[in-house]
mmCIF file of C-alpha atoms in Angstrom:
data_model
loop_
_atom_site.group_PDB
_atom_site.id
_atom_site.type_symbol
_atom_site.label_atom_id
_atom_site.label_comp_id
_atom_site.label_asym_id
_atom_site.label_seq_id
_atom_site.Cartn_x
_atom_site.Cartn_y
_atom_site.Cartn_z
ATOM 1 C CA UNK A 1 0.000 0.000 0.000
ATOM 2 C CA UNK A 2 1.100 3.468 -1.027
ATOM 3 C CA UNK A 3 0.304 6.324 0.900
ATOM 4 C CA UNK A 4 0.470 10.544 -0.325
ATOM 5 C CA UNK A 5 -0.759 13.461 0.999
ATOM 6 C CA UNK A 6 -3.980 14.164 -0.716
ATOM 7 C CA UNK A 7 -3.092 17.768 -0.912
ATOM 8 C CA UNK A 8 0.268 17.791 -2.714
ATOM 9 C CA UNK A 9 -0.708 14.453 -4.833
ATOM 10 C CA UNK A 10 -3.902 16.931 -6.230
ATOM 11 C CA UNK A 11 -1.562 19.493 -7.354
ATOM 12 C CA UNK A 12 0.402 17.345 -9.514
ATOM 13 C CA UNK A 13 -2.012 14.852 -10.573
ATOM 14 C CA UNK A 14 -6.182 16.459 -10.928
ATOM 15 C CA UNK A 15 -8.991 14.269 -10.425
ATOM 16 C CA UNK A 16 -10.031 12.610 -13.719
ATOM 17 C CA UNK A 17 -13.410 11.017 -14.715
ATOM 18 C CA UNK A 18 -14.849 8.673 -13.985
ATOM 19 C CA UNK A 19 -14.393 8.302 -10.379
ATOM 20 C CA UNK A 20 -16.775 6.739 -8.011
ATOM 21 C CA UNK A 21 -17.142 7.017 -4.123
ATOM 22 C CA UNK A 22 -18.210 3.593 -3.176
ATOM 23 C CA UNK A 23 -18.112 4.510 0.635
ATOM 24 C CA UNK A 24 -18.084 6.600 3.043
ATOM 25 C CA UNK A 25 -16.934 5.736 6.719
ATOM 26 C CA UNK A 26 -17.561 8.547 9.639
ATOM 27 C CA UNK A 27 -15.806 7.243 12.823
ATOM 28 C CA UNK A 28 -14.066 8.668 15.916
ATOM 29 C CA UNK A 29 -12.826 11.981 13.978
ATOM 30 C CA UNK A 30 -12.003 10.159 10.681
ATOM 31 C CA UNK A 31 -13.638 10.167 7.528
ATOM 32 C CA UNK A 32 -13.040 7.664 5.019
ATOM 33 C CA UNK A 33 -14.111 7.810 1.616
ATOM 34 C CA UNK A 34 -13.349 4.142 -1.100
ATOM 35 C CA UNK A 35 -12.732 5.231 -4.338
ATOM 36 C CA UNK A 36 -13.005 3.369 -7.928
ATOM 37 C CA UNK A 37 -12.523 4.166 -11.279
ATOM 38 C CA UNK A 38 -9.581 5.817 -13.357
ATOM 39 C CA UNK A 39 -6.302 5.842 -11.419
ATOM 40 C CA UNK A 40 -6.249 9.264 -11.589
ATOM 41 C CA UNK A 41 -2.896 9.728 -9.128
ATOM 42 C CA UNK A 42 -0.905 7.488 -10.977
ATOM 43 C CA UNK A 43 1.591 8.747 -13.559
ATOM 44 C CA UNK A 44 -0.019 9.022 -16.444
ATOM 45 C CA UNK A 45 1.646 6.433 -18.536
ATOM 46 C CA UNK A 46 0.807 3.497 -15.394
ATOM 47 C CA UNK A 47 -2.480 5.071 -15.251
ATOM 48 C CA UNK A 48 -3.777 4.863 -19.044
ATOM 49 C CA UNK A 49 -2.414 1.044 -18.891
ATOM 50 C CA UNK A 50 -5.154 0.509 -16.342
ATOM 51 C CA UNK A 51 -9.260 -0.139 -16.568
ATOM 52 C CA UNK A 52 -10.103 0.584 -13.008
ATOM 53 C CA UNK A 53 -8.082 0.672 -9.046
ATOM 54 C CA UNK A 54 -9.443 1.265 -5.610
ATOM 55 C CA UNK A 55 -8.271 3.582 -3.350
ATOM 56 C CA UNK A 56 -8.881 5.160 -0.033
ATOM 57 C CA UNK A 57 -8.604 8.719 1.222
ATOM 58 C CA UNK A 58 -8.546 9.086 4.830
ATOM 59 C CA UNK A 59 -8.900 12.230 6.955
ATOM 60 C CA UNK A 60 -8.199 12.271 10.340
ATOM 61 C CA UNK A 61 -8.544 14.532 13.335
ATOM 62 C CA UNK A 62 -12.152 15.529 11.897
ATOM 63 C CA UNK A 63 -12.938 19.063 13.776
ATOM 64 C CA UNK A 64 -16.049 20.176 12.188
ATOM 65 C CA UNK A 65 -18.284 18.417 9.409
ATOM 66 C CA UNK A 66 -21.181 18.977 7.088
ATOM 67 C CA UNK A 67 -21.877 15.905 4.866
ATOM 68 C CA UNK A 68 -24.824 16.970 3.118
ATOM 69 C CA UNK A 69 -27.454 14.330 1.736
ATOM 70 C CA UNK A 70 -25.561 15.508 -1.652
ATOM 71 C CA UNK A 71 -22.414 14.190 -0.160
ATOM 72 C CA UNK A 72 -23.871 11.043 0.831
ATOM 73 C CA UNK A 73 -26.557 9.379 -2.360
ATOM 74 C CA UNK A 74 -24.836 9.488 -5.360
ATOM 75 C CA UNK A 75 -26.811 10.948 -8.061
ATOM 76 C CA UNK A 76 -26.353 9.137 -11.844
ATOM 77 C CA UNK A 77 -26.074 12.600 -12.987
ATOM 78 C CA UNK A 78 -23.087 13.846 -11.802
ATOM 79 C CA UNK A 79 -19.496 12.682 -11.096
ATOM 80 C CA UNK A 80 -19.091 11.700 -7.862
ATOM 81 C CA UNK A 81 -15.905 13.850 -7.200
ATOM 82 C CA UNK A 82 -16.159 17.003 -9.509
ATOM 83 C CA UNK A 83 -17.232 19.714 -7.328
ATOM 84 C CA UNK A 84 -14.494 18.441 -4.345
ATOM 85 C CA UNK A 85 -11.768 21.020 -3.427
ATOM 86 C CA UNK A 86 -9.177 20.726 -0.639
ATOM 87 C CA UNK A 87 -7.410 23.897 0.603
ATOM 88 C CA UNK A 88 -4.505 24.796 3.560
ATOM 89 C CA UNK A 89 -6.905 26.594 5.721
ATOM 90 C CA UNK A 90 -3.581 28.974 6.330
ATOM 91 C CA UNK A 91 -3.933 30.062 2.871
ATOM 92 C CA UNK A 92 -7.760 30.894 2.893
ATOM 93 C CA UNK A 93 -8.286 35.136 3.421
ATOM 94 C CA UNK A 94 -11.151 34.360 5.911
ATOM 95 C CA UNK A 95 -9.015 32.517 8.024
ATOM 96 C CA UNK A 96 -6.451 34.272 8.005
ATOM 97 C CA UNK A 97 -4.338 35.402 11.947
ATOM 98 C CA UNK A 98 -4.493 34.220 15.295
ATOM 99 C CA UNK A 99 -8.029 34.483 17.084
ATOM 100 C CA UNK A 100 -9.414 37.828 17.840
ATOM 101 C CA UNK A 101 -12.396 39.455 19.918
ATOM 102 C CA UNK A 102 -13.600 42.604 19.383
ATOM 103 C CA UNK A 103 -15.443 44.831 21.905
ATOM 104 C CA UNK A 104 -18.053 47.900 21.831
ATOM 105 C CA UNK A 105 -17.562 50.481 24.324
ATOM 106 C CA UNK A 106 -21.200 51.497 23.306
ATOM 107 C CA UNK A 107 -24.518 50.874 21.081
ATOM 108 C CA UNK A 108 -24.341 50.609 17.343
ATOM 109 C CA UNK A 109 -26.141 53.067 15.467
ATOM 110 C CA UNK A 110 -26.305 50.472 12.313
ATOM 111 C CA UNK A 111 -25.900 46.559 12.974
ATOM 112 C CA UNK A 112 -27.304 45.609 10.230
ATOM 113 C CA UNK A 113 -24.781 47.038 7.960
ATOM 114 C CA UNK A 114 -22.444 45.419 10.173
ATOM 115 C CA UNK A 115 -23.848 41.911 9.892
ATOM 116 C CA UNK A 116 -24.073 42.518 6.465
ATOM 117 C CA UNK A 117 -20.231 43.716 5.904
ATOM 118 C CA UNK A 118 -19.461 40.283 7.673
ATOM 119 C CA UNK A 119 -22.053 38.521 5.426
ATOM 120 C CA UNK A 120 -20.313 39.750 2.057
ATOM 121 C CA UNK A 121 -16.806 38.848 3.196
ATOM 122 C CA UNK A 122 -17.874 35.323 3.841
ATOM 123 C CA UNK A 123 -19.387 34.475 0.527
ATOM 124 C CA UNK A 124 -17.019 36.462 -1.309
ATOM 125 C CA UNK A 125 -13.994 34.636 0.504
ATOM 126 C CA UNK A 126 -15.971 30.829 0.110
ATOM 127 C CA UNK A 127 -15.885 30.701 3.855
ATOM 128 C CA UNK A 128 -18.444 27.773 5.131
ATOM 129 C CA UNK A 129 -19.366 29.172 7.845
ATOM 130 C CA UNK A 130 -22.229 32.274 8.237
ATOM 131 C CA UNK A 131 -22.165 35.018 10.758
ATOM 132 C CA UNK A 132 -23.643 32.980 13.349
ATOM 133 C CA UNK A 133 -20.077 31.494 13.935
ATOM 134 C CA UNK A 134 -18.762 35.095 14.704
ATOM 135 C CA UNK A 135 -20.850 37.200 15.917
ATOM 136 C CA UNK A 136 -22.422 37.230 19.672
ATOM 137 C CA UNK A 137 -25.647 36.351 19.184
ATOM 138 C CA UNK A 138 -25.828 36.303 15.410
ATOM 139 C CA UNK A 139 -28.424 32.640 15.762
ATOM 140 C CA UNK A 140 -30.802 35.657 14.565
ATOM 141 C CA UNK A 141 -31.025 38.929 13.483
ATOM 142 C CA UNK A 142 -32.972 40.090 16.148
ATOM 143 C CA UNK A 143 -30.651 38.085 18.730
ATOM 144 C CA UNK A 144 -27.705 40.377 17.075
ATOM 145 C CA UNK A 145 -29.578 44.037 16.803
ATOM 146 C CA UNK A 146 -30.725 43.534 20.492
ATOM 147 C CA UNK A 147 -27.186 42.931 21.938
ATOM 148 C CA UNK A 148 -25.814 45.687 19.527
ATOM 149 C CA UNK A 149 -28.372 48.224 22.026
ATOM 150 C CA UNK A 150 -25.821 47.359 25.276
ATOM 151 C CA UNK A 151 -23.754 49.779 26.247
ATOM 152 C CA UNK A 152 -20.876 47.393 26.297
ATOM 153 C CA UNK A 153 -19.987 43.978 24.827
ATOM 154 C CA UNK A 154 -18.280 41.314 22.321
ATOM 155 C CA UNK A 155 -19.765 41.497 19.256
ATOM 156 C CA UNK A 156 -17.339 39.072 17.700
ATOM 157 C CA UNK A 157 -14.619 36.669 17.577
ATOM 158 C CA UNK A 158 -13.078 34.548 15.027
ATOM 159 C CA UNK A 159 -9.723 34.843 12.864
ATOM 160 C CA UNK A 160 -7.849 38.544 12.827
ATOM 161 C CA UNK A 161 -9.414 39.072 8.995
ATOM 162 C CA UNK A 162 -12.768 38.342 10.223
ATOM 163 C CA UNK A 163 -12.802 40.347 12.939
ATOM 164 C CA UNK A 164 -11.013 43.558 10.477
ATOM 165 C CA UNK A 165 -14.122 43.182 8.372
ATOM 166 C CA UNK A 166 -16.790 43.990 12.017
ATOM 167 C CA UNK A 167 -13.877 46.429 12.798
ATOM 168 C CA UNK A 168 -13.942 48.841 10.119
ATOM 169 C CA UNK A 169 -17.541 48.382 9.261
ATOM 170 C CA UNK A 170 -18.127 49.684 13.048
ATOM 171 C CA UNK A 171 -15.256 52.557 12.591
ATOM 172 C CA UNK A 172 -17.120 54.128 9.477
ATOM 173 C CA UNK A 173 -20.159 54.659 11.947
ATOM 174 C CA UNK A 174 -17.795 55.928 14.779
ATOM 175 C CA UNK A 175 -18.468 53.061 17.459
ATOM 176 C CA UNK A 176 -15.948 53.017 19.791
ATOM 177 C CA UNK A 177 -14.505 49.464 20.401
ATOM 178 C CA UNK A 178 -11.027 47.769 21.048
ATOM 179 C CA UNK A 179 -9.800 44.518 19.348
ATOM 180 C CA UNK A 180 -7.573 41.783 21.251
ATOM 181 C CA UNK A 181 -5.863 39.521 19.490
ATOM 182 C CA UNK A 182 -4.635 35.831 20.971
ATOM 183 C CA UNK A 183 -1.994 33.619 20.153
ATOM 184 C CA UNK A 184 -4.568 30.635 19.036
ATOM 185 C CA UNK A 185 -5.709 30.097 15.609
ATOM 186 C CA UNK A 186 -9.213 29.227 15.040
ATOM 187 C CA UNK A 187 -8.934 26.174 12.621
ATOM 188 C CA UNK A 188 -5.829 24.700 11.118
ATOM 189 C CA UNK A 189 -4.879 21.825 9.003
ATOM 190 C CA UNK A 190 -7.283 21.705 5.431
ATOM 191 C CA UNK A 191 -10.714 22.144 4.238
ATOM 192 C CA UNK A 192 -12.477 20.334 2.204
ATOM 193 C CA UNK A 193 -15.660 21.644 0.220
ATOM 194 C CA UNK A 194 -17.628 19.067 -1.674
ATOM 195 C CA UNK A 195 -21.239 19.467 -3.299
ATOM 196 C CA UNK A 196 -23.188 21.346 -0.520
ATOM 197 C CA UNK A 197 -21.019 20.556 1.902
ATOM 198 C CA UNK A 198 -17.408 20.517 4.071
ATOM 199 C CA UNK A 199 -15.221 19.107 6.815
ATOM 200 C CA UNK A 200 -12.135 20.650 8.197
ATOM 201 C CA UNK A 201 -9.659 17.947 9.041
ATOM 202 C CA UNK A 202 -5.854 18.017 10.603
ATOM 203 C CA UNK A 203 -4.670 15.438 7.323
ATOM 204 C CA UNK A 204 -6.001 13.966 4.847
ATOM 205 C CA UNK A 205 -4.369 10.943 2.837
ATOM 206 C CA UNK A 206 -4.227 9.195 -0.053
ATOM 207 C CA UNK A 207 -3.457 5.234 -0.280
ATOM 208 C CA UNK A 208 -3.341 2.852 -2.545
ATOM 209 C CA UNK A 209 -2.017 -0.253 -3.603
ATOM 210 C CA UNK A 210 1.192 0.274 -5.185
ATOM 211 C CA UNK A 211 0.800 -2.314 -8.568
ATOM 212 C CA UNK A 212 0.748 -1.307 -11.659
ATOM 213 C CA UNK A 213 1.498 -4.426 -13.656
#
C-alpha cells in the first residue's frame, strides 16, 4: 500500500473522470471515503495502462463536518468527485491570523450594515461558515440588533481578517470598540468543500495499492 498526501498528490495529478465514491466511513474523527474508477494519481503512462483501481482517502482529526445528503446518495447525474476542493486553511483570506475578539464600548447606530459587511466577506472569501459562527448572538437577526443596544460587549470573535471586516464596518459609523488579538488560531490543518457541503480535518491521505502491472 502506497500512501500521499492528498493535498500535494492533487496538485500534480487532478482528479479525472470517472471516479466513483463507493463509501463513506464517519468514525471517531475520521472520515473515510473508497474510491473506484480511473487511477487518476498514478503517472499518467501506469495510469492509461489501467481499466479501473481502488483507493482510499482518509482524513483524520475531523474538527467540524457537514456531509450533506448531496455528499452522501450518489446521483447518476453527476461525477461523484467534480465539485471536491481541498485547501490549507492557512492560505484561505477568511481565516487568516491568530483568534481575535472585538469589543463595543457602546450601542451601534447600524448593525445591520455590520452583519451585512461580515455577510459579504464570507461568501465572497468561500468561507463555510455564516455570521452565526462570529458574531455574539448572530443565531438571529434580532438576537444580534438587540445585543448591539448594550452599552458594552463582544460582538465578535473569530480569525484577525474576520474580525477587520466587524472592525472597520463599526469605525465608518464611529463606534468606539477595542480589538484583542490571541496567540490561538481558530482552525488549522485543510478544508475540504464538496457538493453542498465541508469538513475541516488536521490530514487527509491518499493510499493505494502500489501495482501497476
Amino acid at each position: 500500500m502506497l500512501t500521499k498526501q492528498l493535498f500535494s498528490l492533487l496538485k500534480t495529478n487532478p482528479i479525472l473522470h470517472p471516479t466513483v465514491v463507493r463509501q463513506i466511513t464517519v468514525s471517531n474523527g475520521t472520515i473515510t471515503m473508497d474510491l473506484t474508477g480511473f487511477p487518476w494519481w498514478l503517472p499518467s503512462g501506469d495510469a492509461n495502462s489501467k481499466d479501473t483501481m481502488s483507493a482510499t482517502i482518509e482524513f483524520t482529526s475531523v474538527s467540524r463536518a457537514n456531509l450533506t445528503g448531496h455528499c452522501l446518495n450518489r446521483d447518476v447525474f453527476c461525477e461523484d468527485l467534480d465539485t471536491f476542493e481541498i485547501f490549507q486553511l492557512d492560505q484561505v483570506s477568511w481565516n487568516k491570523g491568530n483568534i481575535s475578539s472585538v469589543f463595543c464600548s457602546e450601542p451601534v447606530r447600524d448593525p445591520i450594515s455590520v452583519f451585512a459587511a461580515l455577510e459579504g466577506f464570507l461568501m465572497e472569501s468561500g468561507c463555510p461558515f455564516d455570521c452565526s459562527e462570529f458574531f455574539n448572538c448572530g443565531e438571529t437577526i434580532n438576537g444580534f440588533v438587540d445585543l448591539t443596544k448594550s452599552a458594552s460587549f463582544e460582538i465578535a470573535k473569530g480569525p484577525s481578517a474576520i474580525c477587520d471586516v466587524v472592525s472597520e464596518a463599526l469605525a465608518q459609523q464611529g463606534v468606539r470598540h477595542t480589538t484583542t488579538r490571541s496567540e490561538n488560531r481558530f482552525a488549522t490543518g485543510y478544508m475540504i468543500q464538496w457538493w453542498d457541503g465541508y469538513f475541516i480535518c488536521e490530514s487527509a491521505n491518499f493510499s493505494y495499492h502500489n501495482d501497476t502491472h
